[in-house]
PDB file of C-alpha atoms in Angstrom:
ATOM      1  CA  MET A 242      -9.820  -3.999 -51.611  1.00 39.00           C
ATOM      2  CA  SER A 243      -7.379  -0.950 -52.503  1.00 45.00           C
ATOM      3  CA  GLN A 244      -4.039  -0.984 -50.408  1.00 47.00           C
ATOM      4  CA  SER A 245      -5.322   2.716 -49.306  1.00 54.00           C
ATOM      5  CA  ALA A 246      -8.636   0.971 -47.968  1.00 57.00           C
ATOM      6  CA  THR A 247      -6.627  -1.378 -45.722  1.00 69.00           C
ATOM      7  CA  ASN A 248      -5.017   1.421 -44.125  1.00 87.00           C
ATOM      8  CA  ALA A 249      -8.186   3.563 -43.635  1.00 93.00           C
ATOM      9  CA  PRO A 250     -10.082   4.477 -40.433  1.00 95.00           C
ATOM     10  CA  SER A 251     -13.527   3.003 -40.478  1.00 95.00           C
ATOM     11  CA  TYR A 252     -16.868   3.030 -38.568  1.00 95.00           C
ATOM     12  CA  SER A 253     -18.491   0.295 -37.736  1.00 87.00           C
ATOM     13  CA  GLN A 254     -22.042   1.385 -36.984  1.00 92.00           C
ATOM     14  CA  ARG A 255     -25.343   2.036 -38.895  1.00 92.00           C
ATOM     15  CA  ARG A 256     -25.670   5.187 -40.662  1.00 95.00           C
ATOM     16  CA  ILE A 257     -27.346   8.166 -38.944  1.00 97.00           C
ATOM     17  CA  GLY A 258     -30.324   9.345 -41.261  1.00 96.00           C
ATOM     18  CA  THR A 259     -32.431  11.672 -39.445  1.00 96.00           C
ATOM     19  CA  LEU A 260     -32.170  14.162 -36.218  1.00 96.00           C
ATOM     20  CA  GLN A 261     -34.677  12.009 -34.558  1.00 96.00           C
ATOM     21  CA  ALA A 262     -32.188   8.766 -35.315  1.00 96.00           C
ATOM     22  CA  LEU A 263     -29.586  11.100 -33.852  1.00 97.00           C
ATOM     23  CA  HIS A 264     -31.629  11.697 -30.625  1.00 96.00           C
ATOM     24  CA  VAL A 265     -32.124   8.099 -30.287  1.00 95.00           C
ATOM     25  CA  ALA A 266     -28.420   7.176 -30.892  1.00 95.00           C
ATOM     26  CA  LEU A 267     -27.460   9.637 -28.115  1.00 95.00           C
ATOM     27  CA  GLY A 268     -30.448   8.973 -25.492  1.00 93.00           C
ATOM     28  CA  MET A 269     -31.445  12.458 -26.019  1.00 90.00           C
ATOM     29  CA  PRO A 270     -35.111  13.714 -26.151  1.00 89.00           C
ATOM     30  CA  VAL A 271     -36.035  14.839 -29.067  1.00 85.00           C
ATOM     31  CA  GLY A 272     -35.904  18.210 -30.217  1.00 84.00           C
ATOM     32  CA  ASP A 273     -33.171  18.891 -27.345  1.00 89.00           C
ATOM     33  CA  LEU A 274     -30.123  18.734 -30.011  1.00 94.00           C
ATOM     34  CA  PRO A 275     -31.049  21.622 -32.692  1.00 93.00           C
ATOM     35  CA  THR A 276     -31.744  23.693 -29.650  1.00 93.00           C
ATOM     36  CA  LEU A 277     -28.562  23.233 -27.923  1.00 96.00           C
ATOM     37  CA  ALA A 278     -26.560  23.072 -31.220  1.00 96.00           C
ATOM     38  CA  GLU A 279     -27.620  26.885 -31.862  1.00 95.00           C
ATOM     39  CA  ARG A 280     -26.155  27.944 -28.406  1.00 95.00           C
ATOM     40  CA  ALA A 281     -23.183  25.520 -28.355  1.00 96.00           C
ATOM     41  CA  ASN A 282     -20.790  28.525 -29.485  1.00 96.00           C
ATOM     42  CA  ASP A 283     -21.151  29.831 -25.525  1.00 95.00           C
ATOM     43  CA  LEU A 284     -20.912  26.994 -23.948  1.00 96.00           C
ATOM     44  CA  TYR A 285     -17.302  26.669 -23.665  1.00 95.00           C
ATOM     45  CA  ARG A 286     -14.787  27.934 -20.874  1.00 95.00           C
ATOM     46  CA  VAL A 287     -11.253  28.619 -21.244  1.00 92.00           C
ATOM     47  CA  ALA A 288      -9.463  25.481 -19.428  1.00 90.00           C
ATOM     48  CA  LYS A 289      -5.921  26.641 -20.041  1.00 87.00           C
ATOM     49  CA  SER A 290      -4.321  29.825 -21.659  1.00 84.00           C
ATOM     50  CA  ILE A 291      -0.570  28.893 -22.628  1.00 82.00           C
ATOM     51  CA  THR A 292       1.605  32.130 -24.043  1.00 76.00           C
ATOM     52  CA  LYS A 293       3.911  30.394 -26.703  1.00 70.00           C
ATOM     53  CA  PRO A 294       7.682  31.644 -27.332  1.00 68.00           C
ATOM     54  CA  ASP A 295       6.481  33.575 -30.430  1.00 67.00           C
ATOM     55  CA  GLY A 296       4.227  35.461 -28.146  1.00 69.00           C
ATOM     56  CA  SER A 297       1.219  34.038 -29.603  1.00 72.00           C
ATOM     57  CA  ILE A 298      -1.432  32.450 -27.205  1.00 78.00           C
ATOM     58  CA  ARG A 299      -3.089  29.118 -27.536  1.00 83.00           C
ATOM     59  CA  ASN A 300      -6.072  28.479 -25.630  1.00 88.00           C
ATOM     60  CA  THR A 301      -7.612  24.952 -24.601  1.00 92.00           C
ATOM     61  CA  TYR A 302     -11.460  24.734 -23.706  1.00 95.00           C
ATOM     62  CA  ASP A 303     -13.487  22.559 -21.667  1.00 94.00           C
ATOM     63  CA  ALA A 304     -17.471  22.337 -22.405  1.00 95.00           C
ATOM     64  CA  ARG A 305     -20.056  23.384 -20.060  1.00 95.00           C
ATOM     65  CA  GLU A 306     -22.975  21.132 -19.227  1.00 95.00           C
ATOM     66  CA  PRO A 307     -25.495  20.442 -20.845  1.00 95.00           C
ATOM     67  CA  LEU A 308     -23.231  20.305 -23.860  1.00 97.00           C
ATOM     68  CA  LYS A 309     -20.273  18.514 -21.872  1.00 97.00           C
ATOM     69  CA  GLU A 310     -22.897  15.364 -21.386  1.00 97.00           C
ATOM     70  CA  VAL A 311     -23.785  15.605 -24.842  1.00 97.00           C
ATOM     71  CA  HIS A 312     -19.957  15.055 -26.033  1.00 97.00           C
ATOM     72  CA  ARG A 313     -19.435  12.333 -23.832  1.00 97.00           C
ATOM     73  CA  ARG A 314     -22.225  10.610 -25.433  1.00 97.00           C
ATOM     74  CA  ILE A 315     -21.236  11.698 -29.024  1.00 98.00           C
ATOM     75  CA  LYS A 316     -17.851   9.912 -27.943  1.00 96.00           C
ATOM     76  CA  SER A 317     -19.201   6.861 -26.336  1.00 96.00           C
ATOM     77  CA  GLN A 318     -21.886   6.258 -28.920  1.00 96.00           C
ATOM     78  CA  ILE A 319     -20.214   7.494 -32.284  1.00 97.00           C
ATOM     79  CA  LEU A 320     -16.721   8.039 -31.672  1.00 96.00           C
ATOM     80  CA  ASP A 321     -15.590   5.102 -29.807  1.00 94.00           C
ATOM     81  CA  HIS A 322     -16.828   3.047 -32.737  1.00 95.00           C
ATOM     82  CA  VAL A 323     -14.453   4.025 -35.283  1.00 95.00           C
ATOM     83  CA  ASN A 324     -11.500   1.849 -36.122  1.00 94.00           C
ATOM     84  CA  TYR A 325      -8.524   3.742 -36.503  1.00 93.00           C
ATOM     85  CA  PRO A 326      -5.287   2.653 -38.352  1.00 94.00           C
ATOM     86  CA  ALA A 327      -1.725   2.161 -36.359  1.00 92.00           C
ATOM     87  CA  TYR A 328      -0.378   5.098 -37.873  1.00 95.00           C
ATOM     88  CA  LEU A 329      -2.948   7.221 -35.868  1.00 95.00           C
ATOM     89  CA  THR A 330      -2.039   7.234 -32.566  1.00 92.00           C
ATOM     90  CA  GLY A 331      -3.385  10.530 -30.622  1.00 88.00           C
ATOM     91  CA  SER A 332      -6.069   9.820 -27.763  1.00 81.00           C
ATOM     92  CA  ILE A 333      -6.692   6.643 -29.039  1.00 84.00           C
ATOM     93  CA  LYS A 334      -7.164   3.610 -26.380  1.00 81.00           C
ATOM     94  CA  GLY A 335      -3.818   1.787 -26.288  1.00 80.00           C
ATOM     95  CA  CYS A 336      -1.922   4.326 -27.961  1.00 83.00           C
ATOM     96  CA  ASP A 337       0.093   7.469 -26.641  1.00 86.00           C
ATOM     97  CA  TYR A 338       3.044   9.395 -27.636  1.00 86.00           C
ATOM     98  CA  LYS A 339       5.268   6.447 -26.651  1.00 89.00           C
ATOM     99  CA  VAL A 340       3.387   4.254 -29.064  1.00 91.00           C
ATOM    100  CA  ASN A 341       3.795   6.405 -31.819  1.00 92.00           C
ATOM    101  CA  ALA A 342       7.556   7.033 -30.978  1.00 92.00           C
ATOM    102  CA  SER A 343       8.060   3.350 -30.946  1.00 92.00           C
ATOM    103  CA  LEU A 344       6.946   2.928 -34.721  1.00 94.00           C
ATOM    104  CA  HIS A 345       9.942   5.087 -35.676  1.00 95.00           C
ATOM    105  CA  ALA A 346      12.654   3.036 -32.941  1.00 92.00           C
ATOM    106  CA  ARG A 347      16.148   2.477 -34.158  1.00 92.00           C
ATOM    107  CA  ALA A 348      15.308   4.423 -37.577  1.00 93.00           C
ATOM    108  CA  ARG A 349      18.243   5.595 -39.680  1.00 94.00           C
ATOM    109  CA  ILE A 350      16.982   8.858 -40.607  1.00 96.00           C
ATOM    110  CA  VAL A 351      13.477  10.566 -39.025  1.00 96.00           C
ATOM    111  CA  ILE A 352      11.912  13.088 -40.657  1.00 97.00           C
ATOM    112  CA  ASN A 353       9.676  15.496 -38.075  1.00 96.00           C
ATOM    113  CA  GLU A 354       6.877  18.097 -38.980  1.00 96.00           C
ATOM    114  CA  ASP A 355       4.431  20.059 -36.828  1.00 95.00           C
ATOM    115  CA  ILE A 356       0.881  21.267 -38.306  1.00 96.00           C
ATOM    116  CA  SER A 357       0.739  25.030 -37.512  1.00 93.00           C
ATOM    117  CA  GLY A 358      -2.382  26.078 -35.376  1.00 92.00           C
ATOM    118  CA  PHE A 359      -3.939  22.829 -36.177  1.00 95.00           C
ATOM    119  CA  PHE A 360      -7.383  23.086 -34.230  1.00 96.00           C
ATOM    120  CA  PRO A 361      -7.701  26.673 -34.884  1.00 94.00           C
ATOM    121  CA  SER A 362      -7.239  25.689 -38.742  1.00 96.00           C
ATOM    122  CA  THR A 363      -9.934  22.598 -38.624  1.00 97.00           C
ATOM    123  CA  SER A 364     -12.657  24.729 -39.801  1.00 96.00           C
ATOM    124  CA  ALA A 365     -16.174  23.701 -39.144  1.00 97.00           C
ATOM    125  CA  ASP A 366     -16.542  22.621 -43.236  1.00 96.00           C
ATOM    126  CA  ARG A 367     -13.587  20.413 -42.709  1.00 97.00           C
ATOM    127  CA  VAL A 368     -15.480  19.047 -39.573  1.00 98.00           C
ATOM    128  CA  PHE A 369     -18.908  18.849 -41.459  1.00 98.00           C
ATOM    129  CA  SER A 370     -16.953  16.997 -44.178  1.00 97.00           C
ATOM    130  CA  ILE A 371     -16.356  14.206 -41.437  1.00 98.00           C
ATOM    131  CA  TRP A 372     -19.699  13.920 -40.276  1.00 98.00           C
ATOM    132  CA  ARG A 373     -20.922  13.901 -43.805  1.00 97.00           C
ATOM    133  CA  GLY A 374     -18.119  12.282 -45.626  1.00 96.00           C
ATOM    134  CA  PHE A 375     -16.543   9.871 -43.537  1.00 97.00           C
ATOM    135  CA  PHE A 376     -19.438   8.652 -41.173  1.00 97.00           C
ATOM    136  CA  GLY A 377     -22.062   9.317 -44.262  1.00 97.00           C
ATOM    137  CA  PHE A 378     -24.632  10.843 -41.874  1.00 98.00           C
ATOM    138  CA  SER A 379     -27.403  13.323 -43.593  1.00 97.00           C
ATOM    139  CA  GLU A 380     -26.650  16.599 -43.966  1.00 97.00           C
ATOM    140  CA  ASP A 381     -29.011  17.449 -41.093  1.00 97.00           C
ATOM    141  CA  VAL A 382     -27.596  15.137 -38.964  1.00 97.00           C
ATOM    142  CA  ALA A 383     -23.920  16.360 -40.028  1.00 98.00           C
ATOM    143  CA  ARG A 384     -24.708  19.854 -39.672  1.00 98.00           C
ATOM    144  CA  CYS A 385     -26.150  19.837 -35.909  1.00 97.00           C
ATOM    145  CA  LEU A 386     -22.974  17.429 -35.013  1.00 98.00           C
ATOM    146  CA  THR A 387     -20.630  20.013 -36.357  1.00 98.00           C
ATOM    147  CA  GLN A 388     -22.622  23.099 -34.449  1.00 98.00           C
ATOM    148  CA  LEU A 389     -22.218  20.675 -31.367  1.00 98.00           C
ATOM    149  CA  THR A 390     -18.622  20.188 -31.866  1.00 98.00           C
ATOM    150  CA  THR A 391     -16.943  23.238 -32.954  1.00 98.00           C
ATOM    151  CA  ARG A 392     -16.673  26.835 -31.007  1.00 97.00           C
ATOM    152  CA  HIS A 393     -17.075  29.935 -33.260  1.00 96.00           C
ATOM    153  CA  GLY A 394     -16.315  27.742 -36.631  1.00 96.00           C
ATOM    154  CA  GLU A 395     -13.264  25.892 -35.178  1.00 97.00           C
ATOM    155  CA  LEU A 396     -12.639  22.487 -33.965  1.00 97.00           C
ATOM    156  CA  PRO A 397     -11.983  23.664 -30.141  1.00 97.00           C
ATOM    157  CA  GLN A 398      -8.898  22.383 -28.412  1.00 95.00           C
ATOM    158  CA  GLY A 399      -9.525  20.055 -25.495  1.00 94.00           C
ATOM    159  CA  ALA A 400     -13.055  19.443 -25.820  1.00 96.00           C
ATOM    160  CA  ILE A 401     -14.019  15.402 -25.119  1.00 95.00           C
ATOM    161  CA  THR A 402     -14.962  15.287 -28.918  1.00 97.00           C
ATOM    162  CA  SER A 403     -11.981  17.155 -30.371  1.00 96.00           C
ATOM    163  CA  SER A 404      -9.221  14.597 -30.481  1.00 94.00           C
ATOM    164  CA  PHE A 405     -11.121  11.934 -32.093  1.00 95.00           C
ATOM    165  CA  LEU A 406     -12.140  14.330 -34.958  1.00 97.00           C
ATOM    166  CA  ALA A 407      -8.781  15.690 -35.459  1.00 96.00           C
ATOM    167  CA  ASN A 408      -7.859  11.845 -36.366  1.00 96.00           C
ATOM    168  CA  LEU A 409     -10.230  12.037 -38.992  1.00 97.00           C
ATOM    169  CA  VAL A 410      -9.116  15.400 -40.672  1.00 97.00           C
ATOM    170  CA  PHE A 411      -7.352  13.378 -43.738  1.00 97.00           C
ATOM    171  CA  TRP A 412      -9.483  10.564 -43.368  1.00 96.00           C
ATOM    172  CA  TRP A 413      -9.680  10.535 -47.662  1.00 93.00           C
ATOM    173  CA  ASP A 414      -6.022  11.288 -48.390  1.00 95.00           C
ATOM    174  CA  GLU A 415      -3.800   9.957 -45.403  1.00 97.00           C
ATOM    175  CA  PRO A 416      -4.030   6.324 -46.501  1.00 96.00           C
ATOM    176  CA  GLU A 417      -2.882   6.421 -49.452  1.00 95.00           C
ATOM    177  CA  LEU A 418      -0.066   8.783 -48.504  1.00 97.00           C
ATOM    178  CA  PHE A 419       0.638   5.913 -45.778  1.00 97.00           C
ATOM    179  CA  GLY A 420       0.583   3.379 -48.456  1.00 95.00           C
ATOM    180  CA  LYS A 421       3.172   5.086 -50.701  1.00 96.00           C
ATOM    181  CA  PHE A 422       5.468   5.651 -48.174  1.00 97.00           C
ATOM    182  CA  ALA A 423       5.428   1.969 -46.987  1.00 96.00           C
ATOM    183  CA  ALA A 424       5.823   0.862 -50.694  1.00 96.00           C
ATOM    184  CA  GLN A 425       9.154   2.869 -50.342  1.00 95.00           C
ATOM    185  CA  GLY A 426      10.015   1.102 -46.867  1.00 95.00           C
ATOM    186  CA  LEU A 427       9.227   4.544 -44.888  1.00 97.00           C
ATOM    187  CA  VAL A 428       7.130   4.458 -41.682  1.00 97.00           C
ATOM    188  CA  TYR A 429       4.556   7.265 -41.748  1.00 97.00           C
ATOM    189  CA  SER A 430       2.757   8.130 -38.300  1.00 96.00           C
ATOM    190  CA  ARG A 431       0.577  11.021 -36.871  1.00 97.00           C
ATOM    191  CA  TYR A 432       0.058  11.844 -33.313  1.00 95.00           C
ATOM    192  CA  VAL A 433      -2.439  14.779 -33.320  1.00 94.00           C
ATOM    193  CA  ASP A 434      -0.567  17.294 -35.036  1.00 94.00           C
ATOM    194  CA  ASP A 435       2.878  15.689 -34.984  1.00 95.00           C
ATOM    195  CA  ILE A 436       4.021  13.878 -38.009  1.00 97.00           C
ATOM    196  CA  ALA A 437       6.771  11.645 -38.616  1.00 96.00           C
ATOM    197  CA  VAL A 438       8.285   9.787 -41.269  1.00 97.00           C
ATOM    198  CA  SER A 439      11.185   7.333 -40.936  1.00 96.00           C
ATOM    199  CA  SER A 440      13.529   4.992 -42.608  1.00 96.00           C
ATOM    200  CA  LYS A 441      15.773   2.136 -41.740  1.00 94.00           C
ATOM    201  CA  THR A 442      17.711   3.106 -44.687  1.00 94.00           C
ATOM    202  CA  PHE A 443      19.851   5.484 -46.103  1.00 92.00           C
ATOM    203  CA  LEU A 444      17.536   8.518 -48.182  1.00 94.00           C
ATOM    204  CA  THR A 445      19.185  10.455 -50.817  1.00 94.00           C
ATOM    205  CA  ASN A 446      18.712  14.239 -50.509  1.00 95.00           C
ATOM    206  CA  GLU A 447      16.097  13.994 -53.475  1.00 96.00           C
ATOM    207  CA  ALA A 448      13.904  11.077 -51.475  1.00 96.00           C
ATOM    208  CA  LYS A 449      14.016  13.247 -48.470  1.00 96.00           C
ATOM    209  CA  THR A 450      12.766  16.197 -50.186  1.00 96.00           C
ATOM    210  CA  ASN A 451      10.116  14.041 -52.019  1.00 97.00           C
ATOM    211  CA  VAL A 452       8.766  12.843 -48.556  1.00 97.00           C
ATOM    212  CA  VAL A 453       8.574  16.654 -47.369  1.00 96.00           C
ATOM    213  CA  ARG A 454       6.957  17.396 -50.454  1.00 97.00           C
ATOM    214  CA  GLN A 455       4.148  14.955 -50.154  1.00 97.00           C
ATOM    215  CA  VAL A 456       3.261  15.710 -46.355  1.00 97.00           C
ATOM    216  CA  TYR A 457       3.164  19.407 -47.209  1.00 97.00           C
ATOM    217  CA  GLY A 458       0.977  18.737 -50.119  1.00 97.00           C
ATOM    218  CA  MET A 459      -1.468  16.738 -48.159  1.00 97.00           C
ATOM    219  CA  LEU A 460      -1.392  19.459 -45.672  1.00 97.00           C
ATOM    220  CA  LEU A 461      -2.001  22.494 -48.218  1.00 96.00           C
ATOM    221  CA  LYS A 462      -4.720  20.326 -50.133  1.00 95.00           C
ATOM    222  CA  HIS A 463      -7.040  20.703 -46.527  1.00 95.00           C
ATOM    223  CA  GLY A 464      -5.960  24.052 -45.742  1.00 94.00           C
ATOM    224  CA  TYR A 465      -3.325  23.292 -43.364  1.00 96.00           C
ATOM    225  CA  LYS A 466       0.230  24.503 -43.229  1.00 95.00           C
ATOM    226  CA  ALA A 467       3.568  22.852 -41.740  1.00 94.00           C
ATOM    227  CA  LYS A 468       5.139  25.153 -39.142  1.00 91.00           C
ATOM    228  CA  ARG A 469       8.677  25.625 -40.666  1.00 85.00           C
ATOM    229  CA  ALA A 470      10.321  26.358 -37.287  1.00 86.00           C
ATOM    230  CA  LYS A 471       9.542  22.731 -36.185  1.00 88.00           C
ATOM    231  CA  HIS A 472      10.675  20.879 -39.437  1.00 93.00           C
ATOM    232  CA  GLU A 473      13.392  18.556 -38.660  1.00 94.00           C
ATOM    233  CA  ILE A 474      15.355  15.788 -40.091  1.00 95.00           C
ATOM    234  CA  ALA A 475      17.595  14.044 -38.349  1.00 93.00           C
ATOM    235  CA  THR A 476      20.050  10.959 -38.580  1.00 92.00           C
ATOM    236  CA  SER A 477      21.052   8.065 -36.132  1.00 87.00           C
ATOM    237  CA  GLY A 478      24.574   9.775 -35.960  1.00 84.00           C
ATOM    238  CA  SER A 479      22.827  12.442 -33.946  1.00 86.00           C
ATOM    239  CA  ARG A 480      19.729  12.070 -31.473  1.00 88.00           C
ATOM    240  CA  MET A 481      16.488  11.618 -32.988  1.00 90.00           C
ATOM    241  CA  ALA A 482      13.166  12.243 -31.679  1.00 90.00           C
ATOM    242  CA  VAL A 483       9.600  11.694 -32.149  1.00 92.00           C
ATOM    243  CA  THR A 484       6.983  13.311 -29.862  1.00 88.00           C
ATOM    244  CA  LYS A 485      10.020  14.421 -27.744  1.00 87.00           C
ATOM    245  CA  LEU A 486      11.181  10.789 -27.102  1.00 88.00           C
ATOM    246  CA  ALA A 487      14.663   9.698 -28.474  1.00 87.00           C
ATOM    247  CA  VAL A 488      14.290   6.999 -30.870  1.00 91.00           C
ATOM    248  CA  ASN A 489      17.853   5.890 -31.733  1.00 85.00           C
ATOM    249  CA  ASN A 490      17.316   2.689 -29.880  1.00 80.00           C
ATOM    250  CA  LYS A 491      14.173   2.299 -27.922  1.00 75.00           C
ATOM    251  CA  PRO A 492      11.812   5.499 -27.074  1.00 77.00           C
ATOM    252  CA  GLY A 493      13.582   7.406 -24.352  1.00 77.00           C
ATOM    253  CA  LEU A 494      13.592  10.797 -22.384  1.00 84.00           C
ATOM    254  CA  ASP A 495      16.420  13.000 -23.041  1.00 82.00           C
ATOM    255  CA  LYS A 496      19.492  13.356 -20.421  1.00 83.00           C
ATOM    256  CA  ALA A 497      18.150  16.397 -19.279  1.00 86.00           C
ATOM    257  CA  THR A 498      14.915  15.488 -18.636  1.00 89.00           C
ATOM    258  CA  ARG A 499      16.047  12.564 -16.513  1.00 88.00           C
ATOM    259  CA  ASN A 500      18.346  14.784 -14.599  1.00 91.00           C
ATOM    260  CA  LYS A 501      15.320  17.058 -13.769  1.00 92.00           C
ATOM    261  CA  ILE A 502      13.242  14.202 -12.314  1.00 93.00           C
ATOM    262  CA  ARG A 503      16.473  13.591  -9.920  1.00 93.00           C
ATOM    263  CA  ALA A 504      16.691  17.021  -8.835  1.00 94.00           C
ATOM    264  CA  VAL A 505      13.075  17.105  -8.231  1.00 93.00           C
ATOM    265  CA  VAL A 506      12.987  13.855  -5.951  1.00 92.00           C
ATOM    266  CA  HIS A 507      16.534  15.510  -4.070  1.00 91.00           C
ATOM    267  CA  ALA A 508      14.487  18.717  -3.508  1.00 92.00           C
ATOM    268  CA  VAL A 509      11.673  16.865  -2.102  1.00 91.00           C
ATOM    269  CA  GLU A 510      14.120  15.084   0.390  1.00 90.00           C
ATOM    270  CA  ARG A 511      15.635  18.337   1.102  1.00 90.00           C
ATOM    271  CA  ARG A 512      12.448  19.820   2.193  1.00 91.00           C
ATOM    272  CA  ILE A 513      11.293  17.003   4.422  1.00 89.00           C
ATOM    273  CA  ALA A 514      15.006  16.824   5.996  1.00 88.00           C
ATOM    274  CA  GLN A 515      14.516  20.631   6.704  1.00 88.00           C
ATOM    275  CA  GLY A 516      11.399  19.567   8.785  1.00 86.00           C
ATOM    276  CA  GLU A 517       8.730  20.512   5.972  1.00 87.00           C
ATOM    277  CA  ALA A 518       5.591  18.838   6.435  1.00 85.00           C
ATOM    278  CA  LEU A 519       4.646  17.520   3.026  1.00 86.00           C
ATOM    279  CA  SER A 520       1.491  15.890   2.186  1.00 87.00           C
ATOM    280  CA  PHE A 521       2.118  12.421   0.317  1.00 88.00           C
ATOM    281  CA  GLU A 522      -1.355  12.691  -1.598  1.00 89.00           C
ATOM    282  CA  ARG A 523      -0.555  15.854  -3.041  1.00 85.00           C
ATOM    283  CA  GLY A 524       1.640  18.827  -4.175  1.00 90.00           C
ATOM    284  CA  PRO A 525       5.693  18.231  -4.456  1.00 89.00           C
ATOM    285  CA  TYR A 526       5.838  14.775  -3.205  1.00 91.00           C
ATOM    286  CA  ALA A 527       2.973  13.726  -5.511  1.00 91.00           C
ATOM    287  CA  GLN A 528       4.337  15.561  -8.255  1.00 91.00           C
ATOM    288  CA  ALA A 529       7.686  13.977  -7.774  1.00 92.00           C
ATOM    289  CA  MET A 530       6.062  10.402  -7.492  1.00 91.00           C
ATOM    290  CA  GLY A 531       4.445  11.244 -10.765  1.00 91.00           C
ATOM    291  CA  GLN A 532       7.719  12.375 -12.654  1.00 90.00           C
ATOM    292  CA  VAL A 533       9.281   9.018 -11.140  1.00 91.00           C
ATOM    293  CA  LEU A 534       6.376   7.023 -12.656  1.00 91.00           C
ATOM    294  CA  HIS A 535       6.936   8.344 -15.962  1.00 87.00           C
ATOM    295  CA  LEU A 536      10.209   7.986 -15.840  1.00 88.00           C
ATOM    296  CA  GLU A 537       9.886   4.151 -15.058  1.00 89.00           C
ATOM    297  CA  ARG A 538       7.644   3.857 -18.254  1.00 82.00           C
ATOM    298  CA  PHE A 539      10.846   4.557 -20.311  1.00 83.00           C
ATOM    299  CA  HIS A 540      14.090   3.874 -17.884  1.00 85.00           C
ATOM    300  CA  PRO A 541      13.145   1.421 -15.044  1.00 86.00           C
ATOM    301  CA  GLY A 542      16.606   1.041 -13.984  1.00 88.00           C
ATOM    302  CA  ASP A 543      16.990   4.820 -13.301  1.00 88.00           C
ATOM    303  CA  ALA A 544      13.733   5.052 -11.904  1.00 89.00           C
ATOM    304  CA  ALA A 545      13.502   2.040  -9.448  1.00 92.00           C
ATOM    305  CA  PRO A 546      16.161   3.984  -6.615  1.00 92.00           C
ATOM    306  CA  LEU A 547      14.496   7.325  -7.137  1.00 93.00           C
ATOM    307  CA  LYS A 548      11.139   5.119  -6.409  1.00 90.00           C
ATOM    308  CA  ARG A 549      12.542   3.584  -3.349  1.00 90.00           C
ATOM    309  CA  ARG A 550      13.596   7.064  -2.075  1.00 90.00           C
ATOM    310  CA  LEU A 551      10.286   8.474  -2.407  1.00 90.00           C
ATOM    311  CA  LEU A 552       8.655   5.434  -0.855  1.00 91.00           C
ATOM    312  CA  ALA A 553      11.278   5.169   2.280  1.00 89.00           C
ATOM    313  CA  LEU A 554      10.095   8.999   2.857  1.00 88.00           C
ATOM    314  CA  LYS A 555       6.355   8.194   3.277  1.00 85.00           C
ATOM    315  CA  GLU A 556       7.291   5.145   5.175  1.00 85.00           C
ATOM    316  CA  ALA A 557       8.918   7.400   7.502  1.00 82.00           C
ATOM    317  CA  GLY A 558       6.169   9.840   7.607  1.00 74.00           C
ATOM    318  CA  ALA A 559       3.766   7.259   8.264  1.00 57.00           C
ATOM    319  CA  ALA A 560       5.812   5.990  11.189  1.00 53.00           C
ATOM    320  CA  LEU A 561       6.114   9.107  12.881  1.00 50.00           C
ATOM    321  CA  PRO A 562       3.806   9.797  16.114  1.00 53.00           C
ATOM    322  CA  HIS A 563       0.552  11.579  15.208  1.00 49.00           C
ATOM    323  CA  SER A 564       0.136  14.430  17.687  1.00 42.00           C
TER     324      SER A 564
END
């Protein structure tokens, strides 16, 4: 078995060769899926619209029923049976952005690249190649699944199936790239559209240029571009970050984020001290506790006193007489 094959994602279930078999696999009445696939473009709503600093707008989408239920079944019956290599960390059980950052902890140099417009740039043709090439499904099945999991010819960010398909867009070339980097003592990872390559030893300018060239080459081959504004090379003499977590030692939140969480807790204390009745289940208090629990994952020592302060507020509130 080749080195790239051992680092490649794999599918552990039987290949689906007919539309009838697809209906059976998803537990759907025969004939329903092609009809639904034809109108899938109209079964999405904008879940969130974000205006980015450059003025562009990024939309995330949520599928409406009955398409959303089909997405759940595609995930549970097909996508959950993909075995992903350790360098893919986005939306995979047991993995998250902290796990991704941990792969690069205590590096001497980190190179970060961001894929520009990743989801809109993932075309229906690219998704078809995943269903047909990676999964090995028949053309009819791959075409139907492509219609069910794309929106107007693009991979819709936010849909249940999209992040799993996003992990597979480079299924043919990424294992080889990972293997080449590993042979050079480099660590490669991808968290959806964030690519990081790190080294625990010194890299010459030529070596750094070669890393960037190979990453850009893979992106361009598949119709993607790197977001030049997000290109970053950092060394251990300064703060190094991967998916916004410092990796100079173990992954951690930056000082500004930690200070912001402290300020949020103080603001809740001040509002309650001024006599404001806050719910402990939702709103500012619950949001503050959520941020403290987030801090606890990375800095338990910093989080402990903040958590005690919030719990004391809750206990005091529970002890008050109710009218």
